[in-house]
Short mmCIF file of C-alpha atoms in Angstrom, two decimals:
data_model
loop_
_atom_site.label_atom_id
_atom_site.label_comp_id
_atom_site.label_asym_id
_atom_site.label_seq_id
_atom_site.Cartn_x
_atom_site.Cartn_y
_atom_site.Cartn_z
CA PRO A 10 12.87 2.75 -44.77
CA GLY A 11 11.12 5.99 -45.73
CA GLU A 12 13.33 6.49 -48.77
CA VAL A 13 12.65 2.95 -49.85
CA PHE A 14 8.92 3.62 -49.75
CA ASP A 15 9.36 6.76 -51.87
CA LEU A 16 11.44 5.01 -54.49
CA TYR A 17 9.33 1.89 -54.58
CA ALA A 18 6.21 3.88 -55.32
CA LEU A 19 8.00 5.54 -58.31
CA TYR A 20 8.90 2.14 -59.75
CA VAL A 21 5.75 0.22 -59.07
CA LEU A 22 3.49 2.65 -60.84
CA PRO A 23 4.89 2.24 -64.32
CA THR A 24 4.88 -1.52 -63.79
CA LEU A 25 1.17 -1.48 -62.90
CA PHE A 26 0.55 0.83 -65.92
CA LEU A 27 2.19 -1.74 -68.23
CA MET A 28 0.16 -4.54 -66.65
CA ARG A 29 -3.04 -2.73 -67.67
CA ILE A 30 -1.73 -2.34 -71.21
CA ASN A 31 -1.45 -6.16 -71.17
CA CYS A 32 -5.06 -6.37 -70.06
CA LEU A 33 -6.05 -4.17 -72.98
CA ILE A 34 -4.19 -6.48 -75.39
CA THR A 35 -5.50 -9.80 -73.98
CA GLY A 36 -9.02 -8.52 -73.31
CA CYS A 37 -9.19 -9.40 -69.66
CA CYS A 38 -10.39 -7.20 -66.78
CA ARG A 39 -13.30 -5.80 -68.76
CA GLY A 40 -15.91 -3.40 -67.45
CA ILE A 41 -19.61 -4.20 -67.19
CA PHE A 42 -22.00 -3.06 -69.93
CA LEU A 43 -23.22 0.46 -69.07
CA PHE A 44 -26.89 0.97 -68.66
CA GLY A 45 -27.96 -1.85 -71.02
CA SER A 46 -25.94 -0.36 -73.86
CA ALA A 47 -23.24 -1.95 -76.05
CA PHE A 48 -20.58 0.12 -74.26
CA ARG A 49 -18.47 -1.19 -71.39
CA ALA A 50 -17.16 0.70 -68.45
CA PRO A 51 -13.53 1.70 -69.23
CA VAL A 52 -12.11 0.32 -66.05
CA ARG A 53 -8.76 -0.62 -67.47
CA GLU A 54 -8.35 2.79 -69.04
CA ALA A 55 -9.46 4.52 -65.86
CA GLU A 56 -6.85 2.47 -63.86
CA MET A 57 -4.16 3.51 -66.34
CA LEU A 58 -5.13 7.19 -65.83
CA PHE A 59 -5.02 6.67 -62.08
CA TYR A 60 -1.46 5.30 -62.27
CA ALA A 61 -0.28 8.01 -64.67
CA GLY A 62 -1.90 10.70 -62.39
CA MET A 63 -0.30 9.34 -59.28
CA GLN A 64 3.11 9.09 -60.95
CA ALA A 65 2.83 12.72 -62.19
CA ALA A 66 1.79 13.88 -58.78
CA PHE A 67 4.66 12.02 -57.00
CA LEU A 68 7.21 13.31 -59.51
CA TYR A 69 5.88 16.88 -59.27
CA ARG A 70 5.87 16.74 -55.44
CA GLY A 71 9.37 15.26 -55.46
CA ARG A 72 10.58 18.21 -57.60
CA GLU A 73 8.95 20.61 -55.16
CA LYS A 74 10.62 18.89 -52.20
CA LYS A 75 13.99 19.11 -53.94
CA GLU A 76 13.58 22.83 -54.61
CA GLU A 77 12.44 23.56 -51.06
CA LYS A 78 15.43 21.57 -49.66
CA ASN A 79 17.80 23.58 -51.85
CA ARG A 80 16.26 26.83 -50.54
CA ASP A 81 16.41 25.95 -46.86
CA THR A 82 19.28 23.47 -46.09
CA HIS A 83 18.65 23.60 -42.35
CA ARG A 84 15.14 22.11 -42.43
CA LYS A 85 14.44 18.38 -42.49
CA PRO A 86 12.59 17.08 -45.59
CA VAL A 87 8.88 16.79 -44.87
CA GLY A 88 6.92 13.76 -46.00
CA VAL A 89 9.78 11.27 -46.45
CA GLY A 90 8.43 7.74 -46.88
CA ARG A 91 4.80 8.72 -47.46
CA ARG A 92 4.55 8.07 -51.21
CA PHE A 93 3.85 4.32 -51.03
CA PRO A 94 1.44 4.45 -48.13
CA VAL A 95 -0.46 7.28 -49.85
CA LEU A 96 -0.41 5.15 -53.00
CA MET A 97 -1.79 2.17 -51.08
CA LEU A 98 -4.55 4.19 -49.43
CA SER A 99 -5.57 6.02 -52.60
CA TYR A 100 -5.42 2.92 -54.80
CA GLY A 101 -7.56 0.97 -52.18
CA ILE A 102 -10.25 3.65 -52.41
CA PHE A 103 -10.08 3.86 -56.18
CA ARG A 104 -10.07 0.10 -56.64
CA PHE A 105 -13.03 -0.31 -54.21
CA LEU A 106 -15.08 2.16 -56.19
CA ILE A 107 -14.13 0.94 -59.71
CA GLU A 108 -14.71 -2.67 -58.78
CA PHE A 109 -18.44 -2.02 -59.01
CA PHE A 110 -17.99 -1.53 -62.74
CA ARG A 111 -15.69 -4.49 -63.45
CA GLU A 112 -16.90 -7.88 -64.62
CA SER A 113 -16.66 -10.56 -62.03
CA SER A 114 -17.34 -14.23 -61.77
CA PHE A 115 -18.67 -13.65 -58.21
CA PRO A 116 -22.40 -13.12 -57.86
CA GLY A 117 -23.74 -10.08 -56.01
CA VAL A 118 -22.59 -6.54 -55.65
CA LEU A 119 -19.41 -6.98 -53.63
CA HIS A 120 -16.54 -8.99 -55.18
CA LEU A 121 -13.59 -10.61 -53.56
CA THR A 122 -11.52 -7.69 -54.86
CA HIS A 123 -13.57 -5.36 -52.64
CA LEU A 124 -12.03 -7.17 -49.64
CA TRP A 125 -8.54 -6.85 -51.15
CA ALA A 126 -9.11 -3.10 -51.72
CA VAL A 127 -10.21 -2.61 -48.07
CA LEU A 128 -7.03 -4.53 -46.83
CA ILE A 129 -4.94 -2.27 -49.00
CA MET A 130 -6.61 0.85 -47.45
CA ILE A 131 -6.07 -0.42 -43.98
CA PHE A 132 -2.31 -1.18 -44.60
CA GLY A 133 -1.93 2.22 -46.32
CA PHE A 134 -3.56 4.04 -43.41
CA ALA A 135 -1.56 1.99 -40.81
CA ALA A 136 1.72 2.86 -42.60
CA LEU A 137 0.84 6.57 -42.82
CA PHE A 138 -0.22 6.57 -39.15
CA GLU A 139 3.16 4.99 -38.19
CA ILE A 140 5.10 7.46 -40.28
CA ASN A 141 3.14 10.51 -38.89
CA HIS A 142 2.80 9.45 -35.32
CA GLY A 143 5.07 6.48 -34.62
CA LYS A 144 8.23 8.45 -34.23
CA ALA A 145 6.61 10.82 -31.62
CA ILE A 146 5.15 7.77 -29.74
CA HIS A 147 8.52 6.03 -29.75
CA LYS A 148 10.38 9.12 -28.57
CA SER A 149 7.91 9.84 -25.75
CA SER A 150 8.09 6.24 -24.50
CA ARG A 151 11.89 6.52 -24.28
CA LYS A 152 11.85 9.79 -22.35
CA GLY A 153 9.32 8.56 -19.80
CA GLY A 154 11.38 5.54 -18.72
CA HIS A 155 9.83 2.42 -17.34
CA ARG A 156 6.34 2.70 -15.95
CA LYS A 157 4.66 0.17 -13.73
#
């Protein structure tokens, strides 16, 4: 499943980028007016930069891993399956912060999307935890046998 996470992250980012282009064209997902001026917060553009930056980082890191693997063929690849959980965690943090600058039909400081961002962070963290520590926990439970 780790390789699927890695591939999915690479394909979902351009899709999300194109969705934000659609937001620019249709005029939805606008930012709030900044400090009483006529200028809006560039939330759609910031999101597009986030997606492009994550894609560039993943592609660069993937190239580094490939070069590292070619140098040392006896080592296991490090970080397999972490791209999508890292994307979930970082996007959740990013979205939580940028949501303060987005127009919303909900009154108050926190929007419903803040809750969604927190859920994304929790799932991303849980997936990373499972990838980093789950294998060790599962192996140690098999070695110890049955405990009463």
